[in-house]
GROMACS .gro file of N, CA and C in nm:
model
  495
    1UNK      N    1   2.634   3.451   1.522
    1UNK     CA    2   2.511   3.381   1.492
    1UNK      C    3   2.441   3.444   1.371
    2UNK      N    4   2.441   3.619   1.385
    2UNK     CA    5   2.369   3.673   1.258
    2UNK      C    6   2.498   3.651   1.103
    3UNK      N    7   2.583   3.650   1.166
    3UNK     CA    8   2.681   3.626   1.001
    3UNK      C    9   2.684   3.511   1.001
    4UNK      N   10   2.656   3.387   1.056
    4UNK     CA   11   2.589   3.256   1.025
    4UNK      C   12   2.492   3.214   0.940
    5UNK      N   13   2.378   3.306   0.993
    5UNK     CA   14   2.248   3.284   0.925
    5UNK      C   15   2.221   3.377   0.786
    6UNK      N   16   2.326   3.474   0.806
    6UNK     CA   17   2.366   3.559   0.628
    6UNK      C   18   2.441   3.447   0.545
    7UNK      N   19   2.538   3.397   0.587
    7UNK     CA   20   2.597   3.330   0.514
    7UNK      C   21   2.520   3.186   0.440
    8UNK      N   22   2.418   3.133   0.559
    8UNK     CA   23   2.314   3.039   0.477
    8UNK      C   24   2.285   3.079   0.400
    9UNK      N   25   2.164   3.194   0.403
    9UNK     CA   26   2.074   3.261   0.345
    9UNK      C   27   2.126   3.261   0.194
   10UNK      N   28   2.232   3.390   0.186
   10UNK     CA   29   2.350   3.365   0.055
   10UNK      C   30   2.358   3.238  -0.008
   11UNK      N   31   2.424   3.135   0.051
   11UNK     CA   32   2.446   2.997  -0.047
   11UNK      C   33   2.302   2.982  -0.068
   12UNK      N   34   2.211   2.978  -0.021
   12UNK     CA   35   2.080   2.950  -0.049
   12UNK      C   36   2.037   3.003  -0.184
   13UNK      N   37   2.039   3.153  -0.151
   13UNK     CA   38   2.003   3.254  -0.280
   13UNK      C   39   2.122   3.213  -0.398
   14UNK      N   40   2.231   3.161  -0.375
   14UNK     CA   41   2.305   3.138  -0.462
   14UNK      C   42   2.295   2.964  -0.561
   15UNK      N   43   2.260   2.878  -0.442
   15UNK     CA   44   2.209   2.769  -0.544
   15UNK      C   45   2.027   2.719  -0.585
   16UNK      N   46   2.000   2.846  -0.600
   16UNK     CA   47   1.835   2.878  -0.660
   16UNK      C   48   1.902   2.918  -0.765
   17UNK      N   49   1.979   3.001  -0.763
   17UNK     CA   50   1.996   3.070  -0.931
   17UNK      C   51   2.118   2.971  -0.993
   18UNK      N   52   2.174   2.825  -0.927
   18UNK     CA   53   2.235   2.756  -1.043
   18UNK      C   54   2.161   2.695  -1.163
   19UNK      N   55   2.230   2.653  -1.257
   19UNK     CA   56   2.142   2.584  -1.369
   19UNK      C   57   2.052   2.462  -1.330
   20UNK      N   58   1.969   2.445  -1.417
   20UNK     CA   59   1.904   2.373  -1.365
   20UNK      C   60   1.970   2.251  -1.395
   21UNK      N   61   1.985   2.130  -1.338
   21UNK     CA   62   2.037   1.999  -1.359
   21UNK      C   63   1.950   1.948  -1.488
   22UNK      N   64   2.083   1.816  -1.506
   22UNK     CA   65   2.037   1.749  -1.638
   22UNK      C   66   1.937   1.654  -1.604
   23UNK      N   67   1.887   1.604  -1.490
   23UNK     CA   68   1.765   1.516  -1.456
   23UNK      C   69   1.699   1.584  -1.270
   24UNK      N   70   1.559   1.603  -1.285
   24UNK     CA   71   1.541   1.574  -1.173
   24UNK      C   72   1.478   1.433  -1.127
   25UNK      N   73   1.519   1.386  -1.004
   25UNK     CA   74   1.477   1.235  -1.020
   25UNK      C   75   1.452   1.229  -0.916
   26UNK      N   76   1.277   1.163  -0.867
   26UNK     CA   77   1.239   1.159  -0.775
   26UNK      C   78   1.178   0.985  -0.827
   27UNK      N   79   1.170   0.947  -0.662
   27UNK     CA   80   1.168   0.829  -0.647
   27UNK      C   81   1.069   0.756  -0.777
   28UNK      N   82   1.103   0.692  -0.857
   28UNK     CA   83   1.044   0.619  -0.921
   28UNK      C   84   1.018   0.655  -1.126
   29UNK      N   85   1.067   0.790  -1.102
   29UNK     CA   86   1.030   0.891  -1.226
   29UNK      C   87   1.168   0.962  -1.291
   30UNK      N   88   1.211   0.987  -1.374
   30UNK     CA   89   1.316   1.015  -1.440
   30UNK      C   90   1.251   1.105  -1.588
   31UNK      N   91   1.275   1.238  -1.534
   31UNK     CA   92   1.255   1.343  -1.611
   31UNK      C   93   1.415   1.397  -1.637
   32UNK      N   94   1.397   1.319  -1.803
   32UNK     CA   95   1.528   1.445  -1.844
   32UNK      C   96   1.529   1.555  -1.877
   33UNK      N   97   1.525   1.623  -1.873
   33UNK     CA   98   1.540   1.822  -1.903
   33UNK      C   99   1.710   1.863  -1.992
   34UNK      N  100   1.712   1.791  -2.081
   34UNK     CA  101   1.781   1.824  -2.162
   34UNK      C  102   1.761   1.846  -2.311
   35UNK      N  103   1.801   1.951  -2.401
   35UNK     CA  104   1.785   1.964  -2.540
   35UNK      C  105   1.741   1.853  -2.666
   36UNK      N  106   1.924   1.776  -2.618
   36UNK     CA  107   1.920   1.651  -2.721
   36UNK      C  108   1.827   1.591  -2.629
   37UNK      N  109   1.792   1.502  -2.764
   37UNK     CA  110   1.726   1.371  -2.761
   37UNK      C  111   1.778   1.287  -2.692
   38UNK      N  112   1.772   1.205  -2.617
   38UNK     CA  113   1.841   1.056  -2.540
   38UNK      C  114   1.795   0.934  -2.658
   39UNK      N  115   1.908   0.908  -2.666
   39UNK     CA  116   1.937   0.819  -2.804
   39UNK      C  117   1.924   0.659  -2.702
   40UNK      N  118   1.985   0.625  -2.570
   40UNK     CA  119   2.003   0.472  -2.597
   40UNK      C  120   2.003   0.510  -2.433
   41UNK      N  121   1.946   0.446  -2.330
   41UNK     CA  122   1.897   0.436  -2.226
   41UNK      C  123   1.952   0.274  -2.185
   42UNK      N  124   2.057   0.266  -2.068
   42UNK     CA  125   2.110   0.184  -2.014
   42UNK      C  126   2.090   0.146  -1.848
   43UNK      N  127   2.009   0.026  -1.821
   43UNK     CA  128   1.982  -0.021  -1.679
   43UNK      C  129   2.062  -0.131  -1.666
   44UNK      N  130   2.138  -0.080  -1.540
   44UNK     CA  131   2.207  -0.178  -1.442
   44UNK      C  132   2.152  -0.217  -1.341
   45UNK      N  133   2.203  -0.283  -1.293
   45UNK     CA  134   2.154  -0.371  -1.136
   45UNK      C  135   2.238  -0.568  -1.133
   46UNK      N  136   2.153  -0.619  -0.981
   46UNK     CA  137   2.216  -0.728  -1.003
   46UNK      C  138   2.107  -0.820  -0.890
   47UNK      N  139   2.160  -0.929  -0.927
   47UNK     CA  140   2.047  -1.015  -0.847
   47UNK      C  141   2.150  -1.108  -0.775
   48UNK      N  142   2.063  -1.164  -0.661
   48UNK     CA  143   2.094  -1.291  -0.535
   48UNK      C  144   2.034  -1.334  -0.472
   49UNK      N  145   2.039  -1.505  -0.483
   49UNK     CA  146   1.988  -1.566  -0.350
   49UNK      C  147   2.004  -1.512  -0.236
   50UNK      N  148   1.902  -1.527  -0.152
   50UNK     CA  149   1.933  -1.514   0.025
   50UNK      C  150   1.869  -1.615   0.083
   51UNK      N  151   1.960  -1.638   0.139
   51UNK     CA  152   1.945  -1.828   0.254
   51UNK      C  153   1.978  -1.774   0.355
   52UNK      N  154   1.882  -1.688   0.483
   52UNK     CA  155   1.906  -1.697   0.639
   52UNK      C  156   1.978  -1.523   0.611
   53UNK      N  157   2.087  -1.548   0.681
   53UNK     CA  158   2.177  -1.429   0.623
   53UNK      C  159   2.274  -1.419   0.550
   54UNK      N  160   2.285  -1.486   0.439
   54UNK     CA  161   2.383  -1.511   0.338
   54UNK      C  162   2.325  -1.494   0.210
   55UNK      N  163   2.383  -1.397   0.131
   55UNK     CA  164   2.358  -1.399  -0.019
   55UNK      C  165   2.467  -1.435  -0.135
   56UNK      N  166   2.426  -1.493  -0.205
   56UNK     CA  167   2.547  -1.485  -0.308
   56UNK      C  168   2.440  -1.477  -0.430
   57UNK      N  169   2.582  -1.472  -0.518
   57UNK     CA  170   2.491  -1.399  -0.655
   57UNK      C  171   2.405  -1.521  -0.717
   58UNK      N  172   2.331  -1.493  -0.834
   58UNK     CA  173   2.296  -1.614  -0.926
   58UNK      C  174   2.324  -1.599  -1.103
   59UNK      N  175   2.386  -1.669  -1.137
   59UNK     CA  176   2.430  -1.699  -1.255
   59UNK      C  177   2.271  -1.721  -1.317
   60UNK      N  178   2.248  -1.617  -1.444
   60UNK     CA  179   2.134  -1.703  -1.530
   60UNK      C  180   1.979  -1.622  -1.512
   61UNK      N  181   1.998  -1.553  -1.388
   61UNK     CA  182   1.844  -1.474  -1.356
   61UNK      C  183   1.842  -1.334  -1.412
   62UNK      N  184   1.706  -1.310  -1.439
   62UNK     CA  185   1.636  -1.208  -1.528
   62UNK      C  186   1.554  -1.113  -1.430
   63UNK      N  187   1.603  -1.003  -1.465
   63UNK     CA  188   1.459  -0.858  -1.409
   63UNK      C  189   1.424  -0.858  -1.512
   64UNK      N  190   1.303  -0.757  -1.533
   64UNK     CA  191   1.214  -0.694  -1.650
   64UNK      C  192   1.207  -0.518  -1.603
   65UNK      N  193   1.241  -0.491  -1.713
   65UNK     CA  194   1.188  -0.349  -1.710
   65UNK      C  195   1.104  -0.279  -1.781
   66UNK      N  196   0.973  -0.163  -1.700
   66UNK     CA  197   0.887  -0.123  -1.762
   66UNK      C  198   0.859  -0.017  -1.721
   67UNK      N  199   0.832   0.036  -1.801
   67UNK     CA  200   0.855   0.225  -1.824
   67UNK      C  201   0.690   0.245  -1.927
   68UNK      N  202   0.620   0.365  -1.838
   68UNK     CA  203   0.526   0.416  -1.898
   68UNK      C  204   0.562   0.497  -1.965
   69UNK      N  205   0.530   0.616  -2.066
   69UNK     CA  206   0.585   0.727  -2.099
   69UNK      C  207   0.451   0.819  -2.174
   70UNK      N  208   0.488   0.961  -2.151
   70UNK     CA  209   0.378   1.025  -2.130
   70UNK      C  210   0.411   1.175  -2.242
   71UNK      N  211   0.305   1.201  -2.330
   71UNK     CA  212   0.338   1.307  -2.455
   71UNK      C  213   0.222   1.386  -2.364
   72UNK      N  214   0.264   1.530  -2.364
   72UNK     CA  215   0.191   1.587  -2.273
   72UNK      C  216   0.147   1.565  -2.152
   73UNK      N  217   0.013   1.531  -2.139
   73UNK     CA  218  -0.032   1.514  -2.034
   73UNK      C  219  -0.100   1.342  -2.093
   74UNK      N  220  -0.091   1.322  -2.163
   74UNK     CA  221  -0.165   1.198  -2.214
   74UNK      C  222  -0.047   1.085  -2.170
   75UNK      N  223  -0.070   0.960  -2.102
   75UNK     CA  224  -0.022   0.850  -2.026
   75UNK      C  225  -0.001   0.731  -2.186
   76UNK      N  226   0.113   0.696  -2.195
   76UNK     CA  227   0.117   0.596  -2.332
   76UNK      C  228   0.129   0.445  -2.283
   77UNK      N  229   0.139   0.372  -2.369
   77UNK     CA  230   0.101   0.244  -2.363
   77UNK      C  231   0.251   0.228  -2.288
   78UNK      N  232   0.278   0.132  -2.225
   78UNK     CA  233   0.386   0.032  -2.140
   78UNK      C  234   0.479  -0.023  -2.225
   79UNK      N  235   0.617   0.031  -2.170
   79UNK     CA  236   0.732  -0.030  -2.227
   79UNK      C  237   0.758  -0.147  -2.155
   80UNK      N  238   0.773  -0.242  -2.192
   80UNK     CA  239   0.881  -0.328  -2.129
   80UNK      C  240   0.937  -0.435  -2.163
   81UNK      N  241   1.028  -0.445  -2.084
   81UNK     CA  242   1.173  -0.561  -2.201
   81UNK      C  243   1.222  -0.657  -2.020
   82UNK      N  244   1.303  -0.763  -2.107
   82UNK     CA  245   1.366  -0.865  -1.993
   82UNK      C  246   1.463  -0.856  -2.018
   83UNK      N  247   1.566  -0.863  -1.877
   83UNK     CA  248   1.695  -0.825  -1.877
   83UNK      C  249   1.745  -0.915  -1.989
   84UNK      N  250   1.865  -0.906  -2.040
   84UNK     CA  251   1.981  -1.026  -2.042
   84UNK      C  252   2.001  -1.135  -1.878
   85UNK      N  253   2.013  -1.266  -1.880
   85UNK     CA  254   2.029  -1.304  -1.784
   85UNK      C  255   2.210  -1.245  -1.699
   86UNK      N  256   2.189  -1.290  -1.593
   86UNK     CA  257   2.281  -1.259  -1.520
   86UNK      C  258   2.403  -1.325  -1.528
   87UNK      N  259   2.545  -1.275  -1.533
   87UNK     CA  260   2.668  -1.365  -1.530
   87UNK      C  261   2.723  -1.353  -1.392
   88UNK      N  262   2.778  -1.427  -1.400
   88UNK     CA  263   2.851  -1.545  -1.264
   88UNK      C  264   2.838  -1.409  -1.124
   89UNK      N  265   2.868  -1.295  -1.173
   89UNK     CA  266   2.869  -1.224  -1.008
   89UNK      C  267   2.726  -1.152  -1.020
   90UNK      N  268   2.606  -1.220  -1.036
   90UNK     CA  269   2.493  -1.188  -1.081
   90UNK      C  270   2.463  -1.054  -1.113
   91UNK      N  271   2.530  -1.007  -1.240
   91UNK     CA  272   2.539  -0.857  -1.296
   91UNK      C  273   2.455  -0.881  -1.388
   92UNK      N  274   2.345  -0.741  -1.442
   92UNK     CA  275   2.300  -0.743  -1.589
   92UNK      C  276   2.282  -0.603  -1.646
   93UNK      N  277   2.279  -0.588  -1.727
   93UNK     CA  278   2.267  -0.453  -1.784
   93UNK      C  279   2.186  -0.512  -1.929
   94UNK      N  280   2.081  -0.388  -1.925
   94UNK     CA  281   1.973  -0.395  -2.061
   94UNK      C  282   2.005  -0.292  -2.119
   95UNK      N  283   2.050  -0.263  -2.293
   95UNK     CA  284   2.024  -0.120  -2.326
   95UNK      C  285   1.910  -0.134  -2.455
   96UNK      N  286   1.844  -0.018  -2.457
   96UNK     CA  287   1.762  -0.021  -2.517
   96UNK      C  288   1.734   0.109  -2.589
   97UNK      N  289   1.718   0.161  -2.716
   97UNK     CA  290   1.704   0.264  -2.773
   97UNK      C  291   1.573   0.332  -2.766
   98UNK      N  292   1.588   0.472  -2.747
   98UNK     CA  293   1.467   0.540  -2.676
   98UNK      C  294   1.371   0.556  -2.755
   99UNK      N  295   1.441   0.544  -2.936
   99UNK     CA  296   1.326   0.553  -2.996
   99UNK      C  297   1.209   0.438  -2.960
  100UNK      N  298   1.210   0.393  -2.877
  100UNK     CA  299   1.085   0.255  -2.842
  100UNK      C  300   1.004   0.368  -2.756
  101UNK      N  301   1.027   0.464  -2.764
  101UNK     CA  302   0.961   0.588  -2.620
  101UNK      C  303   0.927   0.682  -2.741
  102UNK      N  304   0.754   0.701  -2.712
  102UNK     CA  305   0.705   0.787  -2.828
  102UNK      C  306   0.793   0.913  -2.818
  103UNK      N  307   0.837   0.970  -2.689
  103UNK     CA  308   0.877   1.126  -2.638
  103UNK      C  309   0.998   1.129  -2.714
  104UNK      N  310   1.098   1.005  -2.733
  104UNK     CA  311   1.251   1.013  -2.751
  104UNK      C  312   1.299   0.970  -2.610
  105UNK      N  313   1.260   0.979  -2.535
  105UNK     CA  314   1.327   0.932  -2.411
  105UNK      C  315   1.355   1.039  -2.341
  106UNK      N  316   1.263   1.159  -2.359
  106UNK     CA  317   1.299   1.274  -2.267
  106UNK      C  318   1.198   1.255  -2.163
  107UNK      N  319   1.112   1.216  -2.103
  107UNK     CA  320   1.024   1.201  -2.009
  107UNK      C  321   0.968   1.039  -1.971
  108UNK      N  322   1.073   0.971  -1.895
  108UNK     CA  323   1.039   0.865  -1.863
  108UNK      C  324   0.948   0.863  -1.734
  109UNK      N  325   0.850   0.840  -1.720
  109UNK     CA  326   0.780   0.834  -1.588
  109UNK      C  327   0.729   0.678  -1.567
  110UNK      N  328   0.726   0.684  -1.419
  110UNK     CA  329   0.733   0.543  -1.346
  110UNK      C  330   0.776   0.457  -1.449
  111UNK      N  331   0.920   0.465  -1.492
  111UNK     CA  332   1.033   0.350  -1.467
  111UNK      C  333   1.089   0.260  -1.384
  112UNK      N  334   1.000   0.144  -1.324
  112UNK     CA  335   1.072   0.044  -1.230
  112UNK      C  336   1.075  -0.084  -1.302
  113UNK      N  337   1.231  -0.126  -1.191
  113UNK     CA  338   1.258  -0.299  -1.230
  113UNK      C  339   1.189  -0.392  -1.080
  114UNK      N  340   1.163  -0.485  -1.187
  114UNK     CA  341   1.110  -0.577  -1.129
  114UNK      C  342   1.188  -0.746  -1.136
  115UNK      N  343   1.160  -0.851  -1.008
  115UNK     CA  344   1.251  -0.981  -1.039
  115UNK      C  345   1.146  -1.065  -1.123
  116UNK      N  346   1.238  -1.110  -1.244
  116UNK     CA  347   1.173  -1.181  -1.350
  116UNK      C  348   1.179  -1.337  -1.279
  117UNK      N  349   1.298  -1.399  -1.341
  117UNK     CA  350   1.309  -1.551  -1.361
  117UNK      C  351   1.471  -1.538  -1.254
  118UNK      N  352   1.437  -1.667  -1.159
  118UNK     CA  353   1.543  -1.739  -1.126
  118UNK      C  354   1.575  -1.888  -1.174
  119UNK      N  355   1.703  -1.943  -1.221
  119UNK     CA  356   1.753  -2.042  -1.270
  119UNK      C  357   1.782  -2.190  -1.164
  120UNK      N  358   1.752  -2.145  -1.036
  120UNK     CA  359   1.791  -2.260  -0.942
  120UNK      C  360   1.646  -2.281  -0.887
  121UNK      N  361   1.619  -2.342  -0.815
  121UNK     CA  362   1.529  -2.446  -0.808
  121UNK      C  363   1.564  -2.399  -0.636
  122UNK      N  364   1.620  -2.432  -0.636
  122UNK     CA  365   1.641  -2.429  -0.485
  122UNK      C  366   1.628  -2.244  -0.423
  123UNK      N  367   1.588  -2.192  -0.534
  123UNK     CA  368   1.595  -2.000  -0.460
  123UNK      C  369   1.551  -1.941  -0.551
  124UNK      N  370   1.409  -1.944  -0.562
  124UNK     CA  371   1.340  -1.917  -0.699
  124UNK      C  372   1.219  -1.835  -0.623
  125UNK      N  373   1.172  -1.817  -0.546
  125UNK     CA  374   1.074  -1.738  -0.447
  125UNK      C  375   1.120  -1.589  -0.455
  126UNK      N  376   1.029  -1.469  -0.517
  126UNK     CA  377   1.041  -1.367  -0.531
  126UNK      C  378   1.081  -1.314  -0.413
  127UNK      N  379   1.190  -1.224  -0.345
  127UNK     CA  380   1.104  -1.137  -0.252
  127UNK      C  381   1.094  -0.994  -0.288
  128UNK      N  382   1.042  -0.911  -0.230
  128UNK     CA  383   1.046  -0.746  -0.264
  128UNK      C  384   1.139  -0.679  -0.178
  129UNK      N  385   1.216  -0.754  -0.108
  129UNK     CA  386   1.346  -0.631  -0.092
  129UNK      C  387   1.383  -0.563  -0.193
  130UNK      N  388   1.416  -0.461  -0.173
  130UNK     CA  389   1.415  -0.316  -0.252
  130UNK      C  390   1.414  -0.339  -0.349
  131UNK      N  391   1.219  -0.415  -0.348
  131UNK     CA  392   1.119  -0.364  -0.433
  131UNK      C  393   1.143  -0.501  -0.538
  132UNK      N  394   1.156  -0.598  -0.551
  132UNK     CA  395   1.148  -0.703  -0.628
  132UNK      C  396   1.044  -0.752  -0.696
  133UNK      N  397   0.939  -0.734  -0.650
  133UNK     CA  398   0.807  -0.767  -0.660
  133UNK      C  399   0.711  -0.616  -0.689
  134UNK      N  400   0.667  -0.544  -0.624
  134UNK     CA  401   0.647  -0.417  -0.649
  134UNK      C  402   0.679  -0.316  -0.741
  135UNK      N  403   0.782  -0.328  -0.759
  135UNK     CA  404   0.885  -0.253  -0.842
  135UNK      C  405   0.983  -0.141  -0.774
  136UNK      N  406   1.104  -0.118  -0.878
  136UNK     CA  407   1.195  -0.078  -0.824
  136UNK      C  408   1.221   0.030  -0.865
  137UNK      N  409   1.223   0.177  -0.827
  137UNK     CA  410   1.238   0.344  -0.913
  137UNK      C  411   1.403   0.297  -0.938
  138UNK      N  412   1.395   0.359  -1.097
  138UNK     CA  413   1.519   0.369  -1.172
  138UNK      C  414   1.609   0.512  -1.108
  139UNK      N  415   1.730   0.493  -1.082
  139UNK     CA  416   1.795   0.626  -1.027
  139UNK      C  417   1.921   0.651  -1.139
  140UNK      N  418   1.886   0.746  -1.211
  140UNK     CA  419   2.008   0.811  -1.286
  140UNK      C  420   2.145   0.806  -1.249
  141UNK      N  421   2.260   0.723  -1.277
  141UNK     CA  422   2.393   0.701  -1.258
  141UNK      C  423   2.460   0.836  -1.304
  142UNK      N  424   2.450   0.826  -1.428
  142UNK     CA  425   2.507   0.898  -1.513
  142UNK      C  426   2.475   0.916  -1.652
  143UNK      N  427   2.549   1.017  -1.696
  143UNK     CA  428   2.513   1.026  -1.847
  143UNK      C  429   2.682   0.985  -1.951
  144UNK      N  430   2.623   0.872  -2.007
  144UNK     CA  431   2.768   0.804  -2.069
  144UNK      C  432   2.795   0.882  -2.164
  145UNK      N  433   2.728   0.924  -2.274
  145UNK     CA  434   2.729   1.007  -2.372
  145UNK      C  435   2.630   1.146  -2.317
  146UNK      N  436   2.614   1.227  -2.432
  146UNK     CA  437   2.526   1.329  -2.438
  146UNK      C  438   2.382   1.297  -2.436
  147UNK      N  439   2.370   1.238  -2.565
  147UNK     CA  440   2.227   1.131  -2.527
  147UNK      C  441   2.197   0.991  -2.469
  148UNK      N  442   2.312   0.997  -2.404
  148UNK     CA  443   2.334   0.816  -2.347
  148UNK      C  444   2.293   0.766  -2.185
  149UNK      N  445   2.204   0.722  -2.121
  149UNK     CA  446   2.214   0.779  -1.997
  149UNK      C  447   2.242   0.591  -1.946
  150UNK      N  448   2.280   0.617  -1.806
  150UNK     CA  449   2.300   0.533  -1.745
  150UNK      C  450   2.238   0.504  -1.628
  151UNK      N  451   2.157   0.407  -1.579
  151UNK     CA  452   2.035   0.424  -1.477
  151UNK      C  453   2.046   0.310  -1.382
  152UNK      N  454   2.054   0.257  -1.234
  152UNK     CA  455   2.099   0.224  -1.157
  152UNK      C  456   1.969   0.128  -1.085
  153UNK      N  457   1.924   0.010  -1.062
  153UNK     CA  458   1.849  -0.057  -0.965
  153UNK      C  459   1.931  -0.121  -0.854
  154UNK      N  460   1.850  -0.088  -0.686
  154UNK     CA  461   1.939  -0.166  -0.599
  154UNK      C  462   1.932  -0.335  -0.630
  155UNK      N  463   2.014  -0.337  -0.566
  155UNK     CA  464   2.010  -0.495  -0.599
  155UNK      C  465   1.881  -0.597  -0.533
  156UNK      N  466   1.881  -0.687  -0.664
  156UNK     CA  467   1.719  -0.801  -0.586
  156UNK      C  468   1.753  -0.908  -0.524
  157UNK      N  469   1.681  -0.977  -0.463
  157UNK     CA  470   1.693  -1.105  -0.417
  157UNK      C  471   1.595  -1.224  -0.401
  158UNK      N  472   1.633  -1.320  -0.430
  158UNK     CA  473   1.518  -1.452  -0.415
  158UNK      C  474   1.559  -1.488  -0.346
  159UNK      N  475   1.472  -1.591  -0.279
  159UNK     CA  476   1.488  -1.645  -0.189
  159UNK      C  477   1.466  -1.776  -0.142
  160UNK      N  478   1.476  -1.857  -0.076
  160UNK     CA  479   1.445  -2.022  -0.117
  160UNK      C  480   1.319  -2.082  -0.044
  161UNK      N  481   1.263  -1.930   0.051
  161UNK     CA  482   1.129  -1.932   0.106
  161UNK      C  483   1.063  -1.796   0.112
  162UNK      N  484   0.944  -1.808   0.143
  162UNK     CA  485   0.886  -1.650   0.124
  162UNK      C  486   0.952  -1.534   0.211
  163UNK      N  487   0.984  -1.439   0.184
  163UNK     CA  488   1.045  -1.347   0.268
  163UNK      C  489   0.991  -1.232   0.334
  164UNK      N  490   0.975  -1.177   0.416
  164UNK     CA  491   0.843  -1.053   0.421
  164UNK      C  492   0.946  -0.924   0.461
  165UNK      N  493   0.953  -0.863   0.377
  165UNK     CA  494   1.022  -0.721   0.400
  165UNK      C  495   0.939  -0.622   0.351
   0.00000   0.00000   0.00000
């Protein structure tokens, strides 16, 4: 039991002193902590109707994304852009160059997507499953390049009546 609780202790004391990661990312906020500059900032995600318990994708629908960004302690004016619409397995990806971010794109704070435009008529009712309406925290995928990052929304959904989640 005591060479149990040494052996925690150890990995413990041992991943305090690893490097520090290239993002910490807490729900909604995306602080990069890296040297370079982030040159070109890439959001994925995807959208779908939901009828009852069935979703399928939608061809043609739009999120928006908007990102505050902050030089010091001072809060800057609001980024935000509309996806590309969605193709046939309702996929979209926006990229956008960071120089639009006074910082360079090293301190994105409250980055969420939100559901823009649906194309059908018949499933055009926002809902806020994870966060459609409200907004949605951006989660760091990966980094494609050095300054390239890649950033992840769960997927949205409309709906063809109001939904309450």
């Amino acid at each position: 039991m005591a060479a149990n609780r040494s052996v925690f202790l150890l990995s413990l004391v041992v991943l305090s002193m690893a490097p520090i990661a290239i993002a910490d990312i807490l729900p909604g906020d995306i602080k990069v902590k890296a040297k370079a500059s982030v040159a070109k900032i890439s959001v994925q995600g995807s959208i779908f109707c939901l009828s009852g318990n069935v979703s399928t994708s939608i061809k043609g629908a739009t999120a928006r994304i908007s990102c505050n960004s902050t030089v010091g302690f001072r809060k800057l004016t609001a980024f935000t852009r509309v996806t590309p619409v969605t193709d046939i397995q309702g996929f979209y990806m926006i990229t956008f160059p960071a120089s639009l971010l006074p910082d360079g794109g090293r301190s994105l704070v409250r980055c969420k997507a939100f559901l823009n435009s649906s194309p059908l008529p018949s499933c055009n009712v926002k809902t806020n499953i994870n966060g459609g309406i409200l907004g949605a925290p951006l989660r760091l995928v990966r980094r494609l390049a050095p300054t390239n990052l890649l950033v992840s929304v769960k997927p949205f959904f409309f709906g063809n009546t109001t939904v309450h989640v």
